[in-house]
CSV table of C-alpha atoms in Angstrom, one decimal:
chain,number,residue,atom,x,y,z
V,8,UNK,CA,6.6,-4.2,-17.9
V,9,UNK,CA,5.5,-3.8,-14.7
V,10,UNK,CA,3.9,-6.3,-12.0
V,11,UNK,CA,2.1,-4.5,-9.4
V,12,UNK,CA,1.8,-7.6,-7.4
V,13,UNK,CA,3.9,-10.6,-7.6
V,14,UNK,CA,3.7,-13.1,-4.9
V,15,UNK,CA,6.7,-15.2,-3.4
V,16,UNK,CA,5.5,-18.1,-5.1
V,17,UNK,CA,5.9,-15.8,-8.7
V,18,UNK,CA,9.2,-14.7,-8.5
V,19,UNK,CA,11.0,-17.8,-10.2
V,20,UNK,CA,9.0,-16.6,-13.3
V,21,UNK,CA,11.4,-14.4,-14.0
V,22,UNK,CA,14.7,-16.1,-13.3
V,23,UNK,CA,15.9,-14.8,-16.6
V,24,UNK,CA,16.9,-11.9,-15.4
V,25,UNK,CA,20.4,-11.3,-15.5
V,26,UNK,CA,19.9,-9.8,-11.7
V,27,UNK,CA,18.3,-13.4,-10.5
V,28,UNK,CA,20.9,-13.4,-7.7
V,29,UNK,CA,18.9,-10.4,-6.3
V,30,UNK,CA,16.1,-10.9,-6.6
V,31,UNK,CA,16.6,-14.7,-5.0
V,32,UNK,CA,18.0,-13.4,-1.9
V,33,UNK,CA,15.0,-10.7,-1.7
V,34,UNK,CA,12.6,-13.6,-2.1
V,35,UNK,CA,14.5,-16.0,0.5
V,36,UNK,CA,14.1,-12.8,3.4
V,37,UNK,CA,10.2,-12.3,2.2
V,38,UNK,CA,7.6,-13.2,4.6
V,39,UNK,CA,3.9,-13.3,3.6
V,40,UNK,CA,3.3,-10.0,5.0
V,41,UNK,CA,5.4,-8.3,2.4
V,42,UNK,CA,4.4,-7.0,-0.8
V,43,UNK,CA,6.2,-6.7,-3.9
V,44,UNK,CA,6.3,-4.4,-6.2
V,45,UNK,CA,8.3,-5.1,-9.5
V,46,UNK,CA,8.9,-2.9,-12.2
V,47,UNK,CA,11.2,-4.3,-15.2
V,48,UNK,CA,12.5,-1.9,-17.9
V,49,UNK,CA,14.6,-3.6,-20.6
V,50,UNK,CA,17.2,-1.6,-22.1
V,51,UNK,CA,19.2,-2.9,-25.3
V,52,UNK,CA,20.1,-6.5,-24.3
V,53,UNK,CA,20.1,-5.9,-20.7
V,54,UNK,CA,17.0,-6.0,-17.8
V,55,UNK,CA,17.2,-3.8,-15.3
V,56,UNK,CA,15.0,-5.3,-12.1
V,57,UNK,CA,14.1,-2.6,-9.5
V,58,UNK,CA,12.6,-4.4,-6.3
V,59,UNK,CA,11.1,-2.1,-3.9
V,60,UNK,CA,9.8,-4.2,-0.9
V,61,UNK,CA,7.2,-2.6,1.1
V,62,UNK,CA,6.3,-3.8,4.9
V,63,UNK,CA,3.1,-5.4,5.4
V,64,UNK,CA,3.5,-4.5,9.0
V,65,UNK,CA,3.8,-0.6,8.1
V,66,UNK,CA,1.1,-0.7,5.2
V,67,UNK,CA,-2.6,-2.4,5.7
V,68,UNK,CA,-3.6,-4.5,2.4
V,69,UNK,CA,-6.0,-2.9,0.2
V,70,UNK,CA,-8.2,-5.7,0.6
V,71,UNK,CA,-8.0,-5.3,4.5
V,72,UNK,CA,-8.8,-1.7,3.7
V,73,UNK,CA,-11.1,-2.0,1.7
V,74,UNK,CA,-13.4,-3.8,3.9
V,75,UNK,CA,-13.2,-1.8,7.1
V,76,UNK,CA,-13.8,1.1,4.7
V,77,UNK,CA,-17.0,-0.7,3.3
V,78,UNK,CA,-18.0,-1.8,6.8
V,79,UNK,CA,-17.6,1.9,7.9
V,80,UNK,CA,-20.0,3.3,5.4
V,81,UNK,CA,-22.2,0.9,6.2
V,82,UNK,CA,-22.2,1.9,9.9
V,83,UNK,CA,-22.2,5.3,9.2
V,84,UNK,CA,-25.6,5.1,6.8
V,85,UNK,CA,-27.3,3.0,9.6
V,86,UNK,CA,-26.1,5.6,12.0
V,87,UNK,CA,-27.5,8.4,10.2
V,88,UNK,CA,-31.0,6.1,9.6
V,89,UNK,CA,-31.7,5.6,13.0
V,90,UNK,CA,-30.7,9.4,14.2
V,91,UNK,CA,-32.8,11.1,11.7
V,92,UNK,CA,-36.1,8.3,12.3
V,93,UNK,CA,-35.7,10.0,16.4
V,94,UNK,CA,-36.2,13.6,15.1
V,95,UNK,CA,-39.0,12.7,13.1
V,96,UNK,CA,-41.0,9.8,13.9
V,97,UNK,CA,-39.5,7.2,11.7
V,98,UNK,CA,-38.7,8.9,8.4
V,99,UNK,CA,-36.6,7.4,6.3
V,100,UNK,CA,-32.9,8.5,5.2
V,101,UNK,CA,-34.7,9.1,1.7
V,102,UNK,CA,-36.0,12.7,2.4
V,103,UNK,CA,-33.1,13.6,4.1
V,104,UNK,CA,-30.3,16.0,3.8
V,105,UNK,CA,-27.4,14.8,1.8
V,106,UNK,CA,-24.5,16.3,4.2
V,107,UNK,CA,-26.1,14.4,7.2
V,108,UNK,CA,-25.2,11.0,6.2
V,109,UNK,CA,-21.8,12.5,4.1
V,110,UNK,CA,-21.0,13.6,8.1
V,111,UNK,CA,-22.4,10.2,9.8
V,112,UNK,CA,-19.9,8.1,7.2
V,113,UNK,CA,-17.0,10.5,7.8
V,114,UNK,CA,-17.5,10.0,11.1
V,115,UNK,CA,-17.3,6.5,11.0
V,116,UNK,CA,-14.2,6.6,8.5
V,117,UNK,CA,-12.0,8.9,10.3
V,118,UNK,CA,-9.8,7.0,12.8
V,119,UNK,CA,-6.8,9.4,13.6
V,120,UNK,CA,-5.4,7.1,15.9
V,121,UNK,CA,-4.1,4.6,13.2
V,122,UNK,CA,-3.0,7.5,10.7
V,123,UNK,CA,-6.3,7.9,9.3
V,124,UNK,CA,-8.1,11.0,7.6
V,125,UNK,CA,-11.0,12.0,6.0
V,126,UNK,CA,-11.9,15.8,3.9
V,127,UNK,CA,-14.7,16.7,3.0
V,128,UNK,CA,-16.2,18.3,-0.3
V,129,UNK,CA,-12.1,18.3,-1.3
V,130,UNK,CA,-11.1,19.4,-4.9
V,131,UNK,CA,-10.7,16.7,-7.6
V,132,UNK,CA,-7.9,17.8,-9.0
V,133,UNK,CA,-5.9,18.6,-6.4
V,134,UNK,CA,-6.7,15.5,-4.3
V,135,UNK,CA,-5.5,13.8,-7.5
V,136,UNK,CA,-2.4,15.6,-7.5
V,137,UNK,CA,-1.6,14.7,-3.9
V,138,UNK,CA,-1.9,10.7,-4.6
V,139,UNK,CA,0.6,11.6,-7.5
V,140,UNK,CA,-1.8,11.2,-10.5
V,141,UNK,CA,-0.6,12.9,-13.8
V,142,UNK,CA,-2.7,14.9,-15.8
V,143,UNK,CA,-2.1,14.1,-19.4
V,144,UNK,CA,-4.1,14.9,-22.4
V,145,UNK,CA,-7.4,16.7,-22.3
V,146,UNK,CA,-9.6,14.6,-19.5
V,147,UNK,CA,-13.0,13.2,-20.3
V,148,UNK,CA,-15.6,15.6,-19.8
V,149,UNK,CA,-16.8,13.6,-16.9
V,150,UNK,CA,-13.9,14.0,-14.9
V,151,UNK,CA,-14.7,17.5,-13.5
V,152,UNK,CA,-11.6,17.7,-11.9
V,153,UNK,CA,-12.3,21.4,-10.8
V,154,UNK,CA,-15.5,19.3,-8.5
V,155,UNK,CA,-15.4,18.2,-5.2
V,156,UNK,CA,-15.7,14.5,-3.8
V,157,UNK,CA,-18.0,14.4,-1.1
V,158,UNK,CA,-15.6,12.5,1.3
V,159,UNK,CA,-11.9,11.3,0.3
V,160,UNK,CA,-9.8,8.9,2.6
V,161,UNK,CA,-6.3,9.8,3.5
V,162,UNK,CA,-3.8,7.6,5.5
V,163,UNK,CA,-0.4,8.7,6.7
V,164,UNK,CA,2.6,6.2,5.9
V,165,UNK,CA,4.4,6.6,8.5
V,166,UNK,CA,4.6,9.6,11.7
V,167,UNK,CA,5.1,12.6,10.1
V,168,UNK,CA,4.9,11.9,6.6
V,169,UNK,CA,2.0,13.5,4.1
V,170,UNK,CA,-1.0,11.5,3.6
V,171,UNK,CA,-1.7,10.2,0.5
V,172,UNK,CA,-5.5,9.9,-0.5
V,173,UNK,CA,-6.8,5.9,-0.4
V,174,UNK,CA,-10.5,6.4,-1.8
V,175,UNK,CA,-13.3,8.6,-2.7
V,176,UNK,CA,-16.6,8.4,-1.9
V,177,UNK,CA,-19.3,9.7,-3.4
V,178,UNK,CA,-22.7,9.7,-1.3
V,179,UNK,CA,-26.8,10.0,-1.9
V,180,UNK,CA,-29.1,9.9,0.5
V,181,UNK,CA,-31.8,8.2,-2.0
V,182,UNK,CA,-31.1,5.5,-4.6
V,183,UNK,CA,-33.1,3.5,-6.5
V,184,UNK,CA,-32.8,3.9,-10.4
V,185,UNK,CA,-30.2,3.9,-12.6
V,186,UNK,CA,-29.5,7.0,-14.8
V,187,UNK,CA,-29.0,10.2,-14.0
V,188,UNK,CA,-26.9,10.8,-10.7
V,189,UNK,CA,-25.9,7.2,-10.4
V,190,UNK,CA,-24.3,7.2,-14.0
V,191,UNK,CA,-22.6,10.8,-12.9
V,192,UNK,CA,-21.3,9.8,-9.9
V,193,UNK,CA,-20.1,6.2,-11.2
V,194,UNK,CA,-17.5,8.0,-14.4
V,195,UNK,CA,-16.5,10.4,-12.1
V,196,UNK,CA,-15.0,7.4,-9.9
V,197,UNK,CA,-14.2,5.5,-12.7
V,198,UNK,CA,-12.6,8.8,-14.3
V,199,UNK,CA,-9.9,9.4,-11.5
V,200,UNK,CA,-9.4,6.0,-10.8
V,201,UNK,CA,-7.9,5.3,-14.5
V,202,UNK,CA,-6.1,8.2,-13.9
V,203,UNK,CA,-4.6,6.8,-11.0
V,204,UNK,CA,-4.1,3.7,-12.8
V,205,UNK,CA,-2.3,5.3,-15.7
V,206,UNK,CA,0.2,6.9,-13.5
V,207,UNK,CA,0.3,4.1,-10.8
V,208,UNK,CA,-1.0,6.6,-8.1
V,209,UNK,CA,-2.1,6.3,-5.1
V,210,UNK,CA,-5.8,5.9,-5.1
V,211,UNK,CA,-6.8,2.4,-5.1
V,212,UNK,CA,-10.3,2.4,-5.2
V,213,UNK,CA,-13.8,4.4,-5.6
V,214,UNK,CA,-17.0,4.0,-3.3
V,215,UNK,CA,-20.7,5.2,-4.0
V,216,UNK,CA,-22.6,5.1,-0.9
V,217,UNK,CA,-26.2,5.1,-0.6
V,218,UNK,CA,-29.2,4.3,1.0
V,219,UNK,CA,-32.6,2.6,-0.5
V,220,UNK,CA,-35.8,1.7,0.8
V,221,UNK,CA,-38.5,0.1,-0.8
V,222,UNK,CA,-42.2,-0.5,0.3
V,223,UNK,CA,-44.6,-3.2,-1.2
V,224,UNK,CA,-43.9,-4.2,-4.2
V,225,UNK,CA,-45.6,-3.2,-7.1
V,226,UNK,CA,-44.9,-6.3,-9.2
V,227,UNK,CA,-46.5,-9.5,-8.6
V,228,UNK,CA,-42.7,-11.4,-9.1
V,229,UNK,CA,-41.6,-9.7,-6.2
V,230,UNK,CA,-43.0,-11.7,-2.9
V,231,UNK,CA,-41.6,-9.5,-0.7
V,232,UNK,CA,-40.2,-5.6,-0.2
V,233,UNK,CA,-36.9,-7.2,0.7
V,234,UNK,CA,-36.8,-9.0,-3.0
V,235,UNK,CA,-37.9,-5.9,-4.1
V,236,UNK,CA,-35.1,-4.2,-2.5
V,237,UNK,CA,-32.6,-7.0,-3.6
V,238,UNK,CA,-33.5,-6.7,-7.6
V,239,UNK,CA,-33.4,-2.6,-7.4
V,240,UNK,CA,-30.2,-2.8,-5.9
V,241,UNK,CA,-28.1,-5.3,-8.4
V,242,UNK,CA,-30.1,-3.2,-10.9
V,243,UNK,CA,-28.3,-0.2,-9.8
V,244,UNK,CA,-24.9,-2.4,-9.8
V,245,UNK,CA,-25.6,-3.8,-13.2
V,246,UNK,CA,-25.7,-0.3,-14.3
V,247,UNK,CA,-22.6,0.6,-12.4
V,248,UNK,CA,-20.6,-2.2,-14.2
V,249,UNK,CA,-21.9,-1.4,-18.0
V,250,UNK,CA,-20.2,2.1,-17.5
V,251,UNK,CA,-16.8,1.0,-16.3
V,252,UNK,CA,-16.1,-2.7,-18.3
V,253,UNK,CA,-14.3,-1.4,-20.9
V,254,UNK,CA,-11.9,0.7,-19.0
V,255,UNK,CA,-10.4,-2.5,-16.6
V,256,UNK,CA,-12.5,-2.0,-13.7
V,257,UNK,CA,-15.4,-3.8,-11.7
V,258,UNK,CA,-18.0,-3.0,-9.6
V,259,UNK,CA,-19.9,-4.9,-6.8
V,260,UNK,CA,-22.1,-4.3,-4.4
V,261,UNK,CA,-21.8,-4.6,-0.7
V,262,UNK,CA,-25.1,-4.6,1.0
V,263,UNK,CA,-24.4,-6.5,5.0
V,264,UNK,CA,-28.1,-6.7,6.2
V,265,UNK,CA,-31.5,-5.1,5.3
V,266,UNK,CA,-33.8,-4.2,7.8
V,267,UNK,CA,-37.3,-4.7,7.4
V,268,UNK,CA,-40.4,-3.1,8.7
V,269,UNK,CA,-44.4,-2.1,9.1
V,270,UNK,CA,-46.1,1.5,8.7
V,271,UNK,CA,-49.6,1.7,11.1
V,272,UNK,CA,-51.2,1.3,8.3
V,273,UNK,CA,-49.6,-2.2,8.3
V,274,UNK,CA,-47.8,-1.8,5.1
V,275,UNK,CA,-44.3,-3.2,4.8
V,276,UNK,CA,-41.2,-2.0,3.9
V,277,UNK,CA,-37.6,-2.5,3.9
V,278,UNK,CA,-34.7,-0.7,3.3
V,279,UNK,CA,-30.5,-1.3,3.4
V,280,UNK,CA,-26.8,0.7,3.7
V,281,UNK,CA,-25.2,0.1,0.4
V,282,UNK,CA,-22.1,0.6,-1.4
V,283,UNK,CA,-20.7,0.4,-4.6
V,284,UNK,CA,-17.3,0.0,-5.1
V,285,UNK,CA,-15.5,0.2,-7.9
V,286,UNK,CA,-11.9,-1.4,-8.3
V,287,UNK,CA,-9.0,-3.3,-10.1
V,288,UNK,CA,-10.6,-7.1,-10.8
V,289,UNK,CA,-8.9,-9.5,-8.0
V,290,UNK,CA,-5.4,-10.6,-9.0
């Protein structure tokens, strides 16, 4: 049985351990920085408790790295909007190149400085391997683990330790419908984080970053191209969250601001940095 995350406040839920004593005095030097991890294995009549204690000081908390990871993408897709609308008048990032906003988000990710990495179009596999996944069984056929993530996040533990990986991200330029590269990109996430899961690895979460822009709407129920933009966009997240329910993960969508604007012609538009990210549900 294991509990990936007990609180302080948990732990007397399982004073019937036979090693209470320990696990009381563990508890009593806790702060609420640390995390617990507590795996129980029960063999015969007895119940073994392991207790590995893990400083919050030397590890961030997913949640905190989650969001500077979303607000990073974010950044990074705005970044890459507003460089490729100076070389060309005010295009949009929709009939762009791909790699230029994988770069402008991996620039944005990649803080050396506080032990963190990025690597680009990476193997599956052997990114897998390195945040101890095991392979077991024939995988799905969406897996691809002989493909390449466009970005994966690394962090380093501790000074000269390997990095394990944190995330991958997948990227597109140009979003708007679901099917086809959306459902792709969404089971390969959802693929090698249940690996991850079944092995307790190290990847914690999946990202799909992506840009969208609409113009006028072209249906009366939408008053504006930002409404427009807002019901495409939890379309695209409904989507996301049909294809990964039944394997214990979630999806929502992280979309900061939307910026909105006018062609010469006068016709408006508007268009947003978005993320999907796909995770564990909330303890």
């Amino acid at each position: 049985m294991l509990f990936d995350r007990i609180g302080v406040a948990d732990l007397p839920s399982i004073h019937n351990s036979k090693h209470f004593d320990a696990v009381e005095s563990g508890r009593n030097a806790l702060n609420s920085h640390l995390a617990w991890l507590i795996n129980l294995s029960c063999m015969g009549s007895g119940c073994f408790v392991r207790i590995i204690i893990l400083e919050g000081a030397k590890m961030k908390e997913l949640a905190v790295l989650k969001s500077e990871v979303v607000g990073a993408i974010c950044s990074g897709i705005r970044k890459a909007d507003r460089e490729y609308g100076r070389w060309t008048g005010d295009e949009g990032l929709g009939e762009a190149p791909e790699y230029l906003v994988t770069c402008a988000i991996a620039r944005e990710l990649a803080k050396p400085s506080d032990g963190r990495f990025v690597t680009l179009e990476a193997n599956v596999q052997e990114t897998l391997r390195c945040a101890r996944v095991r392979f077991r069984g024939r995988p799905r056929r969406s897996m691809r683990k002989n493909g390449r993530a466009d970005i994966v996040l690394w962090e380093v533990p501790e000074v000269g330790q390997n990095g394990v990986p944190r995330s991958i991200i997948e990227v597109k330029n140009f979003l708007a419908e679901p099917g086809g590269q959306l459902n792709k990109d969404v089971r390969r996430l959802r693929d090698a984080l249940c690996l991850s899961m079944g092995s307790h690895g190290e990847l914690g979460f999946g990202c799909l970053a992506f840009w969208i822009g609409v113009n006028e709407p072209k249906q009366k129920k939408y008053e504006s191209p930002e409404a427009w933009l807002r019901a495409k966009s939890e379309k695209l997240c409904d989507a996301a969250r049909s294809l990964v329910a039944t394997d214990g993960l979630v999806v929502r969508l992280v979309q900061p601001k939307s910026y909105l604007g006018r062609y010469e012609d006068g016709t408006r538009y508007a268009w947003a940095p978005s993320v999907l990210v796909i995770e564990r549900p909330a303890a």
